[in-house]
């Protein structure tokens, strides 16, 4: 990477993307609250509630979105690093920048952020890493329906050695049809990064991403509906003025969304293992 040509990371405002929609449960959904012996509940495994209503933490949706895109990117770009591919964020030995690598980078403080950027994989550049801030944020998804009552389902734990029931339990789920408000905000993205984000949103629209726990039991199928994509380009002075003074952002047309996807595809070498 030529450090004289610096990518727009955080120090300037290049663009802002806001995607909004309604996330609708196609099946029951479970976001667990854990168990607390001091807080009696109607179920062994209650769901997460805020003011008595279920919600989905933004970090949960962002995590499954990242994981889903990691799988797709690894198929197109098997080797992570240098703005390509996706490393394994759950194994320190498979990070695109390992801890020992970071120690070496820190010895030269000049242009540290951009040297980290240069070595990071495509997904870490977008969603962040221990060394890079994320440029994609997802707000907590609050319930759009009133007085949603959790359903209680029965479950069993199997003893694998005895091949018999070890114990029975019950757990809470959010009913199918429950709707949540989604808002994703991203900043300073290149066209191919915009395409990658839109790819994830489109996968949600098609119902290809499960959310929450007990996915193996068939829970967590969702579909994103009534999607709107707004954007402001910081290099357009008039558009920036309208955004600063009146909060206006332009609605992104479907043709532009398709161009973003094409840009992402081309940046990956058209799937030929760039």
Short mmCIF file of N, CA and C in Angstrom, two decimals, residues 72-141:
data_model
loop_
_atom_site.label_atom_id
_atom_site.label_comp_id
_atom_site.label_asym_id
_atom_site.label_seq_id
_atom_site.Cartn_x
_atom_site.Cartn_y
_atom_site.Cartn_z
N UNK A 72 -19.13 -16.07 2.85
CA UNK A 72 -19.19 -15.76 1.42
C UNK A 72 -17.85 -15.22 0.91
N UNK A 73 -17.25 -14.33 1.69
CA UNK A 73 -15.98 -13.73 1.27
C UNK A 73 -14.87 -14.77 1.22
N UNK A 74 -14.85 -15.68 2.18
CA UNK A 74 -13.80 -16.72 2.18
C UNK A 74 -13.89 -17.60 0.93
N UNK A 75 -15.11 -17.79 0.43
CA UNK A 75 -15.28 -18.58 -0.78
C UNK A 75 -14.65 -17.87 -1.98
N UNK A 76 -14.79 -16.55 -2.02
CA UNK A 76 -14.26 -15.78 -3.14
C UNK A 76 -12.77 -15.49 -2.98
N UNK A 77 -12.34 -15.27 -1.75
CA UNK A 77 -10.94 -14.89 -1.46
C UNK A 77 -10.43 -15.74 -0.30
N UNK A 78 -9.82 -16.89 -0.58
CA UNK A 78 -9.42 -17.81 0.48
C UNK A 78 -8.33 -17.28 1.41
N UNK A 79 -7.47 -16.39 0.92
CA UNK A 79 -6.33 -15.93 1.72
C UNK A 79 -6.62 -14.55 2.31
N UNK A 80 -6.74 -14.44 3.65
CA UNK A 80 -7.07 -13.14 4.26
C UNK A 80 -5.85 -12.24 4.42
N UNK A 81 -6.09 -10.94 4.31
CA UNK A 81 -5.04 -9.94 4.50
C UNK A 81 -4.93 -9.02 3.30
N UNK A 82 -4.41 -7.83 3.54
CA UNK A 82 -4.23 -6.88 2.45
C UNK A 82 -5.53 -6.45 1.81
N UNK A 83 -6.61 -6.38 2.61
CA UNK A 83 -7.89 -5.95 2.10
C UNK A 83 -8.68 -7.04 1.39
N UNK A 84 -8.21 -8.29 1.48
CA UNK A 84 -8.89 -9.41 0.85
C UNK A 84 -9.29 -10.43 1.91
N UNK A 85 -10.29 -11.25 1.58
CA UNK A 85 -10.64 -12.39 2.40
C UNK A 85 -11.19 -12.05 3.77
N UNK A 86 -11.29 -13.08 4.61
CA UNK A 86 -11.82 -12.93 5.96
C UNK A 86 -11.05 -13.86 6.89
N UNK A 87 -10.43 -13.29 7.91
CA UNK A 87 -9.70 -14.10 8.88
C UNK A 87 -10.69 -14.75 9.84
N UNK A 88 -10.17 -15.52 10.78
CA UNK A 88 -10.99 -16.20 11.77
C UNK A 88 -10.94 -15.40 13.08
N UNK A 89 -11.98 -14.63 13.40
CA UNK A 89 -11.91 -13.74 14.56
C UNK A 89 -11.96 -14.46 15.90
N UNK A 90 -12.33 -15.75 15.92
CA UNK A 90 -12.44 -16.46 17.20
C UNK A 90 -11.17 -17.22 17.56
N UNK A 91 -10.17 -17.20 16.68
CA UNK A 91 -8.91 -17.88 16.96
C UNK A 91 -7.77 -16.87 16.74
N UNK A 92 -7.08 -16.51 17.82
CA UNK A 92 -6.02 -15.51 17.73
C UNK A 92 -4.91 -15.92 16.77
N UNK A 93 -4.73 -17.22 16.60
CA UNK A 93 -3.68 -17.70 15.70
C UNK A 93 -4.06 -17.54 14.23
N UNK A 94 -5.34 -17.23 13.98
CA UNK A 94 -5.80 -17.08 12.60
C UNK A 94 -6.28 -15.66 12.31
N UNK A 95 -5.92 -14.71 13.17
CA UNK A 95 -6.24 -13.31 12.88
C UNK A 95 -5.38 -12.82 11.71
N UNK A 96 -5.90 -11.87 10.96
CA UNK A 96 -5.09 -11.29 9.88
C UNK A 96 -3.91 -10.49 10.45
N UNK A 97 -4.08 -9.90 11.64
CA UNK A 97 -2.96 -9.26 12.35
C UNK A 97 -2.90 -9.89 13.74
N UNK A 98 -1.93 -10.73 13.97
CA UNK A 98 -1.79 -11.39 15.26
C UNK A 98 -1.21 -10.43 16.29
N UNK A 99 -1.30 -10.81 17.55
CA UNK A 99 -0.82 -9.95 18.63
C UNK A 99 0.65 -9.61 18.47
N UNK A 100 1.46 -10.60 18.11
CA UNK A 100 2.90 -10.35 17.94
C UNK A 100 3.17 -9.43 16.75
N UNK A 101 2.32 -9.54 15.71
CA UNK A 101 2.46 -8.64 14.56
C UNK A 101 2.18 -7.20 14.99
N UNK A 102 1.20 -7.04 15.85
CA UNK A 102 0.83 -5.70 16.30
C UNK A 102 1.95 -5.08 17.14
N UNK A 103 2.63 -5.90 17.92
CA UNK A 103 3.75 -5.38 18.71
C UNK A 103 4.81 -4.79 17.79
N UNK A 104 5.09 -5.49 16.70
CA UNK A 104 6.09 -5.00 15.74
C UNK A 104 5.63 -3.71 15.07
N UNK A 105 4.36 -3.66 14.71
CA UNK A 105 3.83 -2.45 14.07
C UNK A 105 3.89 -1.24 15.00
N UNK A 106 3.68 -1.48 16.28
CA UNK A 106 3.67 -0.37 17.24
C UNK A 106 5.05 0.20 17.48
N UNK A 107 6.09 -0.55 17.13
CA UNK A 107 7.44 -0.04 17.30
C UNK A 107 7.70 1.15 16.38
N UNK A 108 6.99 1.19 15.27
CA UNK A 108 7.06 2.34 14.38
C UNK A 108 5.73 3.07 14.44
N UNK A 109 5.65 4.13 15.22
CA UNK A 109 4.38 4.81 15.47
C UNK A 109 3.88 5.59 14.26
N UNK A 110 4.77 5.90 13.34
CA UNK A 110 4.38 6.68 12.18
C UNK A 110 3.42 5.88 11.31
N UNK A 111 2.28 6.50 10.98
CA UNK A 111 1.28 5.88 10.09
C UNK A 111 0.80 4.53 10.61
N UNK A 112 0.72 4.39 11.93
CA UNK A 112 0.34 3.10 12.50
C UNK A 112 -1.03 2.66 12.02
N UNK A 113 -2.01 3.56 12.05
CA UNK A 113 -3.38 3.19 11.67
C UNK A 113 -3.43 2.67 10.24
N UNK A 114 -2.66 3.29 9.36
CA UNK A 114 -2.71 2.91 7.95
C UNK A 114 -1.91 1.64 7.69
N UNK A 115 -0.90 1.38 8.50
CA UNK A 115 -0.18 0.10 8.37
C UNK A 115 -1.06 -1.05 8.85
N UNK A 116 -1.84 -0.80 9.90
CA UNK A 116 -2.80 -1.80 10.36
C UNK A 116 -3.84 -2.04 9.27
N UNK A 117 -4.32 -0.95 8.69
CA UNK A 117 -5.30 -1.05 7.60
C UNK A 117 -4.75 -1.89 6.44
N UNK A 118 -3.50 -1.65 6.10
CA UNK A 118 -2.87 -2.33 4.97
C UNK A 118 -2.86 -3.85 5.15
N UNK A 119 -2.68 -4.32 6.40
CA UNK A 119 -2.56 -5.75 6.66
C UNK A 119 -3.88 -6.43 6.98
N UNK A 120 -4.93 -5.64 7.23
CA UNK A 120 -6.21 -6.21 7.66
C UNK A 120 -6.97 -6.83 6.50
N UNK A 121 -7.79 -7.83 6.81
CA UNK A 121 -8.60 -8.48 5.79
C UNK A 121 -9.81 -7.62 5.44
N UNK A 122 -10.52 -8.02 4.43
CA UNK A 122 -11.68 -7.26 3.95
C UNK A 122 -12.74 -7.08 5.05
N UNK A 123 -13.04 -8.16 5.77
CA UNK A 123 -14.09 -8.11 6.78
C UNK A 123 -13.67 -7.27 7.98
N UNK A 124 -12.44 -7.41 8.43
CA UNK A 124 -11.97 -6.61 9.57
C UNK A 124 -11.94 -5.12 9.22
N UNK A 125 -11.60 -4.80 7.99
CA UNK A 125 -11.63 -3.39 7.58
C UNK A 125 -13.03 -2.80 7.71
N UNK A 126 -14.03 -3.63 7.47
CA UNK A 126 -15.41 -3.15 7.48
C UNK A 126 -16.03 -3.23 8.87
N UNK A 127 -15.92 -4.40 9.51
CA UNK A 127 -16.61 -4.64 10.78
C UNK A 127 -15.72 -4.45 12.00
N UNK A 128 -14.44 -4.18 11.80
CA UNK A 128 -13.56 -3.92 12.92
C UNK A 128 -12.82 -5.15 13.41
N UNK A 129 -11.83 -4.90 14.25
CA UNK A 129 -10.99 -5.93 14.84
C UNK A 129 -10.45 -5.37 16.16
N UNK A 130 -9.64 -6.15 16.89
CA UNK A 130 -9.03 -5.55 18.09
C UNK A 130 -8.18 -4.32 17.81
N UNK A 131 -7.79 -4.13 16.53
CA UNK A 131 -6.90 -3.03 16.19
C UNK A 131 -7.58 -1.95 15.34
N UNK A 132 -8.75 -2.23 14.82
CA UNK A 132 -9.46 -1.28 13.95
C UNK A 132 -10.88 -1.07 14.45
N UNK A 133 -11.34 0.17 14.44
CA UNK A 133 -12.73 0.46 14.78
C UNK A 133 -13.65 0.05 13.63
N UNK A 134 -14.83 -0.41 13.97
CA UNK A 134 -15.81 -0.78 12.95
C UNK A 134 -16.38 0.46 12.29
N UNK A 135 -16.69 0.33 11.01
CA UNK A 135 -17.37 1.42 10.31
C UNK A 135 -18.83 1.06 10.02
N UNK A 136 -19.28 -0.05 10.61
CA UNK A 136 -20.67 -0.48 10.49
C UNK A 136 -21.25 -0.61 11.89
N UNK A 137 -22.37 0.05 12.13
CA UNK A 137 -23.01 -0.02 13.44
C UNK A 137 -24.49 -0.38 13.25
N UNK A 138 -24.98 -1.22 14.14
CA UNK A 138 -26.38 -1.62 14.10
C UNK A 138 -27.01 -1.25 15.44
N UNK A 139 -28.07 -0.47 15.41
CA UNK A 139 -28.78 -0.09 16.63
C UNK A 139 -29.54 -1.28 17.18
N UNK A 140 -29.83 -1.23 18.48
CA UNK A 140 -30.69 -2.25 19.06
C UNK A 140 -32.02 -2.27 18.33
N UNK A 141 -32.55 -3.45 18.10
CA UNK A 141 -33.80 -3.60 17.36
C UNK A 141 -34.95 -3.73 18.35
#
